[in-house]
Coordinates of C-alpha atoms in Angstrom, one line a residue:
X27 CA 66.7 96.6 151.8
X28 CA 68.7 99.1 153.1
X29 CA 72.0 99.1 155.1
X30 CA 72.9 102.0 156.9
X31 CA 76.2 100.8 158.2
X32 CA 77.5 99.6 155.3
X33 CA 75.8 102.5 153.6
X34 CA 74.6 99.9 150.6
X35 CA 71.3 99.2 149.2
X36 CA 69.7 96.0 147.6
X37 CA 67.6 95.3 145.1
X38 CA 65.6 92.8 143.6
X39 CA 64.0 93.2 140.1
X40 CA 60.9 91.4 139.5
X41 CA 60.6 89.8 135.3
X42 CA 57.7 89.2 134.1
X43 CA 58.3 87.4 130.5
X44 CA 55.7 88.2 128.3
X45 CA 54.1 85.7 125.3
X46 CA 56.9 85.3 122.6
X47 CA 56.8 87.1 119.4
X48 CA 56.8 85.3 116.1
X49 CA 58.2 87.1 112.8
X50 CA 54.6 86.4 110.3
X51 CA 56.5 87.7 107.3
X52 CA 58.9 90.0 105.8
X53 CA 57.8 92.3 104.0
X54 CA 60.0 94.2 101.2
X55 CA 59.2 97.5 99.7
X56 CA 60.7 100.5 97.8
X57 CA 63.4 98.0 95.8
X58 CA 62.2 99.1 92.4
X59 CA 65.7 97.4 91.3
X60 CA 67.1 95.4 93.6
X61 CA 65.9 92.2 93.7
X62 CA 63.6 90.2 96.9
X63 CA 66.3 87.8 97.7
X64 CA 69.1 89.9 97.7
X65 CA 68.2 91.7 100.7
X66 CA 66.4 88.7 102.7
X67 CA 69.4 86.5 102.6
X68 CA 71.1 89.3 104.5
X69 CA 68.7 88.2 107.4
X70 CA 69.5 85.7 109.7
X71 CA 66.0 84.5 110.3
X72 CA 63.3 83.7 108.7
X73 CA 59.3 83.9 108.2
X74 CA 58.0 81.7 111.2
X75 CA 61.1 82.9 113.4
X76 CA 60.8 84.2 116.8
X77 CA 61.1 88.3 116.8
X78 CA 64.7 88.7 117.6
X79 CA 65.8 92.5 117.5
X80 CA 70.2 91.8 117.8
X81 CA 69.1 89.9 114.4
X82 CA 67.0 92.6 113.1
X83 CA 69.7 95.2 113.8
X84 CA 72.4 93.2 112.5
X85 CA 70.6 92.4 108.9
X86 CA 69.9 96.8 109.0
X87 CA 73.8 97.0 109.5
X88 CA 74.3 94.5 106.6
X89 CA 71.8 96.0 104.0
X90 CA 73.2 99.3 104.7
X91 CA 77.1 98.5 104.1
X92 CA 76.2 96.7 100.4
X93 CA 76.0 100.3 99.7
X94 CA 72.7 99.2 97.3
X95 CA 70.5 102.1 99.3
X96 CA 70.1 105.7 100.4
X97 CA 68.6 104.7 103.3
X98 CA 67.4 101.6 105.1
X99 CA 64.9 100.5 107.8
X100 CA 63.2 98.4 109.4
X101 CA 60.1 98.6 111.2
X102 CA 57.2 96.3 112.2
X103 CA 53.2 96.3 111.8
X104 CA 51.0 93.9 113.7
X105 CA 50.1 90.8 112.6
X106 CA 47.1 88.9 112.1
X107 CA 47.6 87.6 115.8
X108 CA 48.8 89.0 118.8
X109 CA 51.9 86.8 118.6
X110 CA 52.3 87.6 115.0
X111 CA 54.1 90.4 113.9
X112 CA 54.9 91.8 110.3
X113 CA 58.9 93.1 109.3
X114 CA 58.8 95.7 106.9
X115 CA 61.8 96.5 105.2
X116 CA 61.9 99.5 103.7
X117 CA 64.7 100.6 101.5
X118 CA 65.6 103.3 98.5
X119 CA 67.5 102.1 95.9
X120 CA 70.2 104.1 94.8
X121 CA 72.5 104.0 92.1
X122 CA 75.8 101.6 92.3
X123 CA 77.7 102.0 89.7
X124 CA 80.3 104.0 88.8
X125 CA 82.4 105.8 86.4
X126 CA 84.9 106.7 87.2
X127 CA 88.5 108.7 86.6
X128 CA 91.2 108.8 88.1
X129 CA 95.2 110.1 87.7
X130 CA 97.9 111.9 88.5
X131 CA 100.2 114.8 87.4
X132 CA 104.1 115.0 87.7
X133 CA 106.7 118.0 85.9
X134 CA 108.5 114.9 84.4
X135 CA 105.8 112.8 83.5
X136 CA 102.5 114.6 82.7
X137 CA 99.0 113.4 83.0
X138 CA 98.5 109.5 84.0
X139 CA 94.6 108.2 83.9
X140 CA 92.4 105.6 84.6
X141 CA 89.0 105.4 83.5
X142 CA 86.8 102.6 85.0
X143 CA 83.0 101.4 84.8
X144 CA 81.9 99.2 87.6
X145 CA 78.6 98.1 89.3
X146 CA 78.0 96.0 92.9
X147 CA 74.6 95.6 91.9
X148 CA 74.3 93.9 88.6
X149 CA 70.7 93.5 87.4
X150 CA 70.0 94.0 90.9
X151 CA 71.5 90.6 91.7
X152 CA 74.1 91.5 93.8
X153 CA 76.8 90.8 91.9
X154 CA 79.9 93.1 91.2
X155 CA 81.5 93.1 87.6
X156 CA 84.2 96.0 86.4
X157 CA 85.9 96.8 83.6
X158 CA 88.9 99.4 83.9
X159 CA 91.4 100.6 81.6
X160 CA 94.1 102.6 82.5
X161 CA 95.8 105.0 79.2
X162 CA 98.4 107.4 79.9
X163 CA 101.5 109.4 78.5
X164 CA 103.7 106.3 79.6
X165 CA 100.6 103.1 80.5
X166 CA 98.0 101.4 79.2
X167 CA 96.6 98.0 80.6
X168 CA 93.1 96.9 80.8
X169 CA 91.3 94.2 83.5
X170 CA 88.3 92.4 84.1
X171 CA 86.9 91.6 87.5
X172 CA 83.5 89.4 88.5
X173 CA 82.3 88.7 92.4
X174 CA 79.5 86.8 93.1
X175 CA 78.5 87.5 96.9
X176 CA 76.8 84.2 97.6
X177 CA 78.5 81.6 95.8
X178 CA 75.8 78.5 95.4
X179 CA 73.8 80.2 97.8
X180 CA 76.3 80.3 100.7
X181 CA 77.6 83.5 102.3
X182 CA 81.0 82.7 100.4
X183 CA 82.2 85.3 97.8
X184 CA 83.9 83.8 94.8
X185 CA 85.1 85.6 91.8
X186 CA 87.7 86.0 89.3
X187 CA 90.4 88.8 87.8
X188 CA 92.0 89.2 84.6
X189 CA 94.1 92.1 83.4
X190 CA 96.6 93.2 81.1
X191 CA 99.1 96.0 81.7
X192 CA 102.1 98.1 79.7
X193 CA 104.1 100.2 80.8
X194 CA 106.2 102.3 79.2
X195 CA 110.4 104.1 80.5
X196 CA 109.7 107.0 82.4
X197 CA 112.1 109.2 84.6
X198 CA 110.6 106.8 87.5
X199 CA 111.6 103.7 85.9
X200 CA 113.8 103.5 83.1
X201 CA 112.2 100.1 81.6
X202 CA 109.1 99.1 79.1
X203 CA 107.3 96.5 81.8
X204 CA 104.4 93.9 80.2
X205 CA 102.3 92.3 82.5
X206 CA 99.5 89.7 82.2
X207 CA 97.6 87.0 84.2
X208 CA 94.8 86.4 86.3
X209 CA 93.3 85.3 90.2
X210 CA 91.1 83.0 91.2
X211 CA 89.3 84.1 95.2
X212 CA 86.8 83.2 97.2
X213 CA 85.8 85.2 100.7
X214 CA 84.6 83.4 103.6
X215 CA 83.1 85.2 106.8
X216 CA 84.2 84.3 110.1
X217 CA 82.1 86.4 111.9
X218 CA 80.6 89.8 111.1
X219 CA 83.0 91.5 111.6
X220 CA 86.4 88.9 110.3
X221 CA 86.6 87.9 106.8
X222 CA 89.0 85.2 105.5
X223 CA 89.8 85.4 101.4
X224 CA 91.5 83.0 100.0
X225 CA 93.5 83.2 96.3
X226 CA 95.3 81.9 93.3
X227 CA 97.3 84.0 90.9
X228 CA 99.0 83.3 87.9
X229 CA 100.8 85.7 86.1
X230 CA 104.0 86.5 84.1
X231 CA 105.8 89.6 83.9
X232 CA 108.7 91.1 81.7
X233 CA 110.6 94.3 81.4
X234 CA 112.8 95.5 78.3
X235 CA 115.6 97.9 77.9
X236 CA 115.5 99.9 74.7
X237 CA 119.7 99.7 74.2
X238 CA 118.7 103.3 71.8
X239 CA 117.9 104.9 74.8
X240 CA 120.8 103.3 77.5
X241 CA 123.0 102.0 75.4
X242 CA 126.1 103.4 77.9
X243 CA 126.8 102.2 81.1
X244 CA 125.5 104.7 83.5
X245 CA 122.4 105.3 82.6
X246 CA 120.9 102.1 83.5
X247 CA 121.2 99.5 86.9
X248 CA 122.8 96.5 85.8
X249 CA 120.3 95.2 88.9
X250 CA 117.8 95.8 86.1
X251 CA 119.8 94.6 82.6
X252 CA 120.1 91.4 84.9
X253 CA 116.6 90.5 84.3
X254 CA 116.0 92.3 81.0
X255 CA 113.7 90.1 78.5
X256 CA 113.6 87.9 80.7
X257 CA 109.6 87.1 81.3
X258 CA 109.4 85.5 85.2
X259 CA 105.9 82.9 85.8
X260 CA 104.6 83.8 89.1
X261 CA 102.4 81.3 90.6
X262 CA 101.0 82.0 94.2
X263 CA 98.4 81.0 96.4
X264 CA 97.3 83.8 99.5
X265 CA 95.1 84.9 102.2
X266 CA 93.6 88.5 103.4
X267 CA 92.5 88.1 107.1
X268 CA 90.0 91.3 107.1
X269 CA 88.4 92.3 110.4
X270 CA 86.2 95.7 109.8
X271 CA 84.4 97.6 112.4
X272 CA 83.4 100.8 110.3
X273 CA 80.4 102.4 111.0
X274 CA 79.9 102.8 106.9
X275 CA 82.7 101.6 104.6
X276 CA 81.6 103.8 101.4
X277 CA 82.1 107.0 103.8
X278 CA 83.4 105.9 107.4
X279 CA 83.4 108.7 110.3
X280 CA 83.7 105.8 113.4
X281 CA 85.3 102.6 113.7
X282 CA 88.1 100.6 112.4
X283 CA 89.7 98.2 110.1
X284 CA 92.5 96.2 110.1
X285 CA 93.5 94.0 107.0
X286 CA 96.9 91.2 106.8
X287 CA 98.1 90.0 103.8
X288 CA 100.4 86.8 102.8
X289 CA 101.3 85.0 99.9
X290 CA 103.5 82.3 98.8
X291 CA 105.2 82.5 95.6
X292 CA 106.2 79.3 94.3
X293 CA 104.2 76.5 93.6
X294 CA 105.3 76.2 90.3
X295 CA 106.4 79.3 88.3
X296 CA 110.0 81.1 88.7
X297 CA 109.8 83.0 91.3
X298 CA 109.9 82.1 95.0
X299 CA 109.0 84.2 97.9
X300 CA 106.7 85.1 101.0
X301 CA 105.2 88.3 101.1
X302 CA 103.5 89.9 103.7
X303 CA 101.7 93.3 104.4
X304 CA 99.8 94.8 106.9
X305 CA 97.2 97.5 106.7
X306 CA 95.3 99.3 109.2
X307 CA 92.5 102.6 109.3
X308 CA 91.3 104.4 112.3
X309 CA 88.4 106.5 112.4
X310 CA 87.0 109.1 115.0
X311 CA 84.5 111.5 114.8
X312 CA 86.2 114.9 116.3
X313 CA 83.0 117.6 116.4
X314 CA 80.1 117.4 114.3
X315 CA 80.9 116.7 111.0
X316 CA 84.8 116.6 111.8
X317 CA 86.7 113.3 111.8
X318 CA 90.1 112.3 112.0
X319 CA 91.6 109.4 110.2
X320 CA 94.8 107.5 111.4
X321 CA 96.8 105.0 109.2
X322 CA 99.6 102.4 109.7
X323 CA 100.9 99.9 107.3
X324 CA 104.1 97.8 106.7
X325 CA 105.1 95.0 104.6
X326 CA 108.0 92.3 104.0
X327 CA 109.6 90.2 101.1
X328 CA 111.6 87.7 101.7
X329 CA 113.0 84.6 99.1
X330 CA 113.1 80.8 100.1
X331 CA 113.9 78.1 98.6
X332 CA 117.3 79.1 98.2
X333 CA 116.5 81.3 95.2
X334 CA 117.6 84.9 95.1
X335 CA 114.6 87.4 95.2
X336 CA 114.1 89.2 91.7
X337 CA 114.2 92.8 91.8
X338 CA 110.7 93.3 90.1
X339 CA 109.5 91.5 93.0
X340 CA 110.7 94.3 96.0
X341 CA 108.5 97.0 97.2
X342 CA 108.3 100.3 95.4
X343 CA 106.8 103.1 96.8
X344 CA 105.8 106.4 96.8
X345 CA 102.8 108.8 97.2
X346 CA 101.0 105.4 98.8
X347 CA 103.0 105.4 101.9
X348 CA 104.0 109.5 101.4
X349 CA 102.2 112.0 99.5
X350 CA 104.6 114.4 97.9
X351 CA 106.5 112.2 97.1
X352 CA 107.0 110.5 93.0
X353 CA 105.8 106.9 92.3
X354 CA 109.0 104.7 93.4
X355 CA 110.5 108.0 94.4
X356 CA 110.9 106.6 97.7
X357 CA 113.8 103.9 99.1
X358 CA 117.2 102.3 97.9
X359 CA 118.8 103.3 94.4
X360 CA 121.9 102.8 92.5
X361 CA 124.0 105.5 92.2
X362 CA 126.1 103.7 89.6
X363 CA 123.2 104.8 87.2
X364 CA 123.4 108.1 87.6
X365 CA 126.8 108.8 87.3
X366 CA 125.6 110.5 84.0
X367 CA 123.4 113.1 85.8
X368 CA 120.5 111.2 85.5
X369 CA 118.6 110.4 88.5
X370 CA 119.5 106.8 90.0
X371 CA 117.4 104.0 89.4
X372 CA 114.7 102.7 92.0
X373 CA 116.1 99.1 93.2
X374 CA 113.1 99.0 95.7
X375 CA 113.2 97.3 99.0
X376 CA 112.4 94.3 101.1
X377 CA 111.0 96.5 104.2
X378 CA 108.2 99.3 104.6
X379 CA 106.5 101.3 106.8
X380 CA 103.6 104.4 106.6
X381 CA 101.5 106.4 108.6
X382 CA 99.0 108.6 108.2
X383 CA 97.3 111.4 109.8
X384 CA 94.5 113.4 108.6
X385 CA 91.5 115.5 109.7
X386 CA 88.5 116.1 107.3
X387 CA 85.9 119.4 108.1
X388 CA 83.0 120.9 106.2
X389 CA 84.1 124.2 105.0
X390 CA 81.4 126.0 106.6
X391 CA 82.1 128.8 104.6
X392 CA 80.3 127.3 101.3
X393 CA 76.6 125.4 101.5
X394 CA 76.5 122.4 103.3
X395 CA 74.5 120.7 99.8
X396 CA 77.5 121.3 97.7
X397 CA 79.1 118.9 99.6
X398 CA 82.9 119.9 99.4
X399 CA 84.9 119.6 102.3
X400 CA 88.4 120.3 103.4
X401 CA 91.8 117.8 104.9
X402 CA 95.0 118.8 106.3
X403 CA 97.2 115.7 106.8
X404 CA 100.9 114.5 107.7
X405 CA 102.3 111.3 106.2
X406 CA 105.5 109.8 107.3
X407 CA 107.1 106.4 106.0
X408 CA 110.3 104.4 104.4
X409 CA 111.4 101.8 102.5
X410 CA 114.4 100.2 102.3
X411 CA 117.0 96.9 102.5
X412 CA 117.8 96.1 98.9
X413 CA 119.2 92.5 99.4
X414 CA 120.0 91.5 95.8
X415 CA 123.4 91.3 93.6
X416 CA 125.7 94.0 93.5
X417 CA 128.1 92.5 91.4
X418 CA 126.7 90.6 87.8
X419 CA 128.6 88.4 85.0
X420 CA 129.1 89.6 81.8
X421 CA 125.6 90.6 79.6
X422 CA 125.9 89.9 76.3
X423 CA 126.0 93.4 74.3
X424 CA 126.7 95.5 77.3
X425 CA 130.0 96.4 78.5
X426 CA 130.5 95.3 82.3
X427 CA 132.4 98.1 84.0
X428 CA 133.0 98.2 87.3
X429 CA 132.4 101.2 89.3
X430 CA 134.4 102.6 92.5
X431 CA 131.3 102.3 94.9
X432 CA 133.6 103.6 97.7
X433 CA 133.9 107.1 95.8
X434 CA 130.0 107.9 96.0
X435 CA 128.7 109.8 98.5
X436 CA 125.8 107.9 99.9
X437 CA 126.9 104.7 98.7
X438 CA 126.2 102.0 101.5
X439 CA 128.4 99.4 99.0
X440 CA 131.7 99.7 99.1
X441 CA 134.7 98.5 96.8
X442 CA 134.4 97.6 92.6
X443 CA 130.7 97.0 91.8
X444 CA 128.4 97.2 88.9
X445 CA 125.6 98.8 91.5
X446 CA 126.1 101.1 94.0
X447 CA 123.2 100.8 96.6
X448 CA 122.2 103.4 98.4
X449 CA 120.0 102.1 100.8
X450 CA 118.6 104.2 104.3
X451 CA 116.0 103.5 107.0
X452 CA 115.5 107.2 108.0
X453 CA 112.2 108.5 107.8
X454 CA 110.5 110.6 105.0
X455 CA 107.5 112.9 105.7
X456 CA 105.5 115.3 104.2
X457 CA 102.6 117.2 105.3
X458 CA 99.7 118.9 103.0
X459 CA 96.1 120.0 102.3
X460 CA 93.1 118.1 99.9
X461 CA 90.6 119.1 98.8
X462 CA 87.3 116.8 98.8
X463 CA 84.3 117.6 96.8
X464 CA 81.0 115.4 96.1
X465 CA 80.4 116.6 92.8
X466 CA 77.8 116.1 90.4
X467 CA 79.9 113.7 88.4
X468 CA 81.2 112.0 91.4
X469 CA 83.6 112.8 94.2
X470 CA 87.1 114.0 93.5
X471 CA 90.0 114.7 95.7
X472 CA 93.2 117.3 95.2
X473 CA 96.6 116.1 97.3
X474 CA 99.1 119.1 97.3
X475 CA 101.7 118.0 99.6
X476 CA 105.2 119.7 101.1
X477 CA 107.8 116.7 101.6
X478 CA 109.7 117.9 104.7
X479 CA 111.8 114.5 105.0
X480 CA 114.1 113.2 102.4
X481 CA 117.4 111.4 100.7
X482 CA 119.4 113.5 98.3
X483 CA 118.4 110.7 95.9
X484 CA 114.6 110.5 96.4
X485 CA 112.0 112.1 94.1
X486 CA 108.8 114.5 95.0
X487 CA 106.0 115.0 93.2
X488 CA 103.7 117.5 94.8
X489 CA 100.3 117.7 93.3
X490 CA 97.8 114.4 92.7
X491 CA 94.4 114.0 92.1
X492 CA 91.4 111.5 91.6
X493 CA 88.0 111.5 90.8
X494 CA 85.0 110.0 89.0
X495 CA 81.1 109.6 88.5
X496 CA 78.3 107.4 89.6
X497 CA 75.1 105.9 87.2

């Protein structure tokens, strides 16, 4: 029907609904490890079923993000009627676990490592276990996790951490630091695409001076002799509200993800607090093969309860908000420690920021099956307001002198102290080049970054790296 004045046109479509489909089986082949059950209760519907392709789709888009497969898809055969047809999954296992290595290098510091075995496929049930441990020049520490996917046969993740970490003084934190405890989670899904985890954590931590090393005042924060051998019980219950929209989340070139975190110290234990972080990834696919990667994330500390927060409780930060720069080299410090010379102590902060933006490309100039490709990025971020003591009672076995706060440049505390905070807001960047490479022994990354940003007091460290294997 057409109308010339009005210069419109209508139409009418005619649907004619054909005989419904019913699903006769599913069919599984190519899982030569993987077990039946672990990829149908990714399926939303069942043998008998009517034929529902947004179903279908979404159990493809699931089997393919447990990363358990090269490839995955799903196709169907007729029947033994013509109202009965046959899904045929067809998948390629691949391997899932993983060895793997990673570290970093620092002038200072030398070589830090990890080196970690995991698999998300255990026996082919699904099930993730790893065991890492983590030896260095100046750490060592070992942990234990277990997740089962489908806790008593519901799509709930439940599992369980332990761990164990040392650490020893290094130019980045003048302290021996023990660590130990363990969480208890489970993961619920919302929808698809939203995840709600839920946790417990228990743990105590405890740093030590050796009074050898900083036995005169000056070469140590009295913010930090404060709480030295004195172990802390943290016990806190939490939630990470996870909503993902990644087109693959092993190797994501579309989509996004955004992740908040809070938890409530206090339920018993020492320490009181509320603690919140915010995470979020961008992903868009440029030209061919080129994507570009944006990043923003922030957190907050803050004490209740009337309780003062514990310095070994603020943020400290580094190369994970801005590359090129040292592990806690970024955000408030006291100068009253490095009156000797020495660089001031970290006093870490109640407030962060980051942001990322990076562009990966095939280097077109090597083959394509090598699978190396290149990154140029730019990172900018801070960390700041230190909000605990300045001023401390006598400690037994030190000398408690004050020090003329007013007289150091960059001091935001002013008058007699025992720490001299200085503590900005201004913004530290860095920009830099990576190098990725899918090797043989699993993919590795170089970071050499330029800070381009910085306080007088904050520390760089140019060159990182990581890497590892798969079985």
């Amino acid at each position: 029907d057409r109308n010339v004045q009005n210069r419109t046109i209508s139409l009418v479509f005619a649907v004619e609904e054909g005989p419904r489909v019913y699903i006769e089986r599913i069919e599984i082949r190519g899982n030569t490890r993987t077990r039946d059950w672990v990829i149908r209760r990714e399926f939303d519907l069942a043998e008998g079923d009517a034929y529902n392709r947004v179903l279908i789709d979404r159990a493809e888009r699931r089997l393919r993000n447990l990363g358990y497969f090269k490839d995955v898809k799903i196709t169907t055969e007729p029947g033994t009627a013509p109202d009965r047809v046959i899904l045929v999954v067809q998948v390629d296992d691949q391997p899932t676990g993983d060895f793997s290595i990673s570290g970093g290098y620092s002038t200072s510091d030398g070589f830090i490592g990890e080196v970690a075995i995991s698999e998300k496929n255990f026996l082919g049930r699904g099930q993730y276990v790893r065991l890492a441990g983590t030896l260095g020049q100046n750490t060592q520490g070992v942990d234990f996790s277990f997740t089962e996917p489908y806790f008593l046969d519901y799509r709930v993740a439940a599992g369980f951490d332990l761990y164990w970490k040392q650490t020893s003084a290094t130019s980045y934190s003048p302290y021996d630091t023990s660590t130990a405890g363990g969480t208890l989670r489970v993961s619920l899904p919302l929808t698809d695409e939203l995840t709600l985890g839920l946790r417990y954590s228990l743990y105590q931590k405890e740093i030590s001076i050796d009074t050898s090393d900083y036995y005169y005042y000056g070469k140590i924060s009295w913010a930090l002799l404060e709480v030295n051998n004195d172990p802390a019980l943290t016990s806190a219950v939490g939630y990470t509200l996870t909503y993902n929209m990644l087109d693959n989340n092993i190797d994501p070139t579309n989509g996004y993800l955004l992740e908040l975190k809070q938890d409530l110290a206090g339920l018993g234990g020492d320490v009181d607090y509320i603690k919140t972080t915010f995470d979020s990834r961008f992903y868009f696919p440029v030209y061919g093969d080129v994507v570009l990667m944006l990043r923003g994330q922030a957190g907050n500390i803050a004490s209740w309860g009337g309780q003062d927060l514990r310095i070994l409780d603020n943020f400290f930060k580094g190369p994970d908000i801005v590359r090129g720069f040292a592990p806690n080299g970024i955000g408030p410090r006291d100068l009253a420690s490095g009156i000797d010379g020495s660089d001031p102590d970290a006093l870490g902060g109640t407030l962060y920021w980051g942001t990322t933006a990076e562009v990966q490309f095939p280097l077109t100039f090597l083959p394509k099956d090598l699978g190396m490709k290149g990154a140029v990025f730019a990172d900018a971020g801070s960390l700041w307001d230190y909000q605990g003591q300045t001023t401390f009672p006598n400690i037994a076995g030190w000398q408690n002198n004050l020090v003329d706060c007013s007289a150091l440049p960059g001091s935001s505390t002013k008058g007699m102290n025992n720490v001299c905070v200085a503590d900005s807001d201004s913004i530290r960047s860095s920009v830099g080049v990576s190098l990725i490479w899918k090797s043989p022994f699993g993919p590795l990354r170089f970071d050499y970054a330029w800070a381009l940003s910085k306080e007088a007091y904050d520390q760089t460290q140019a060159f990182r790296f990581s890497g590892g294997t798969r079985f």
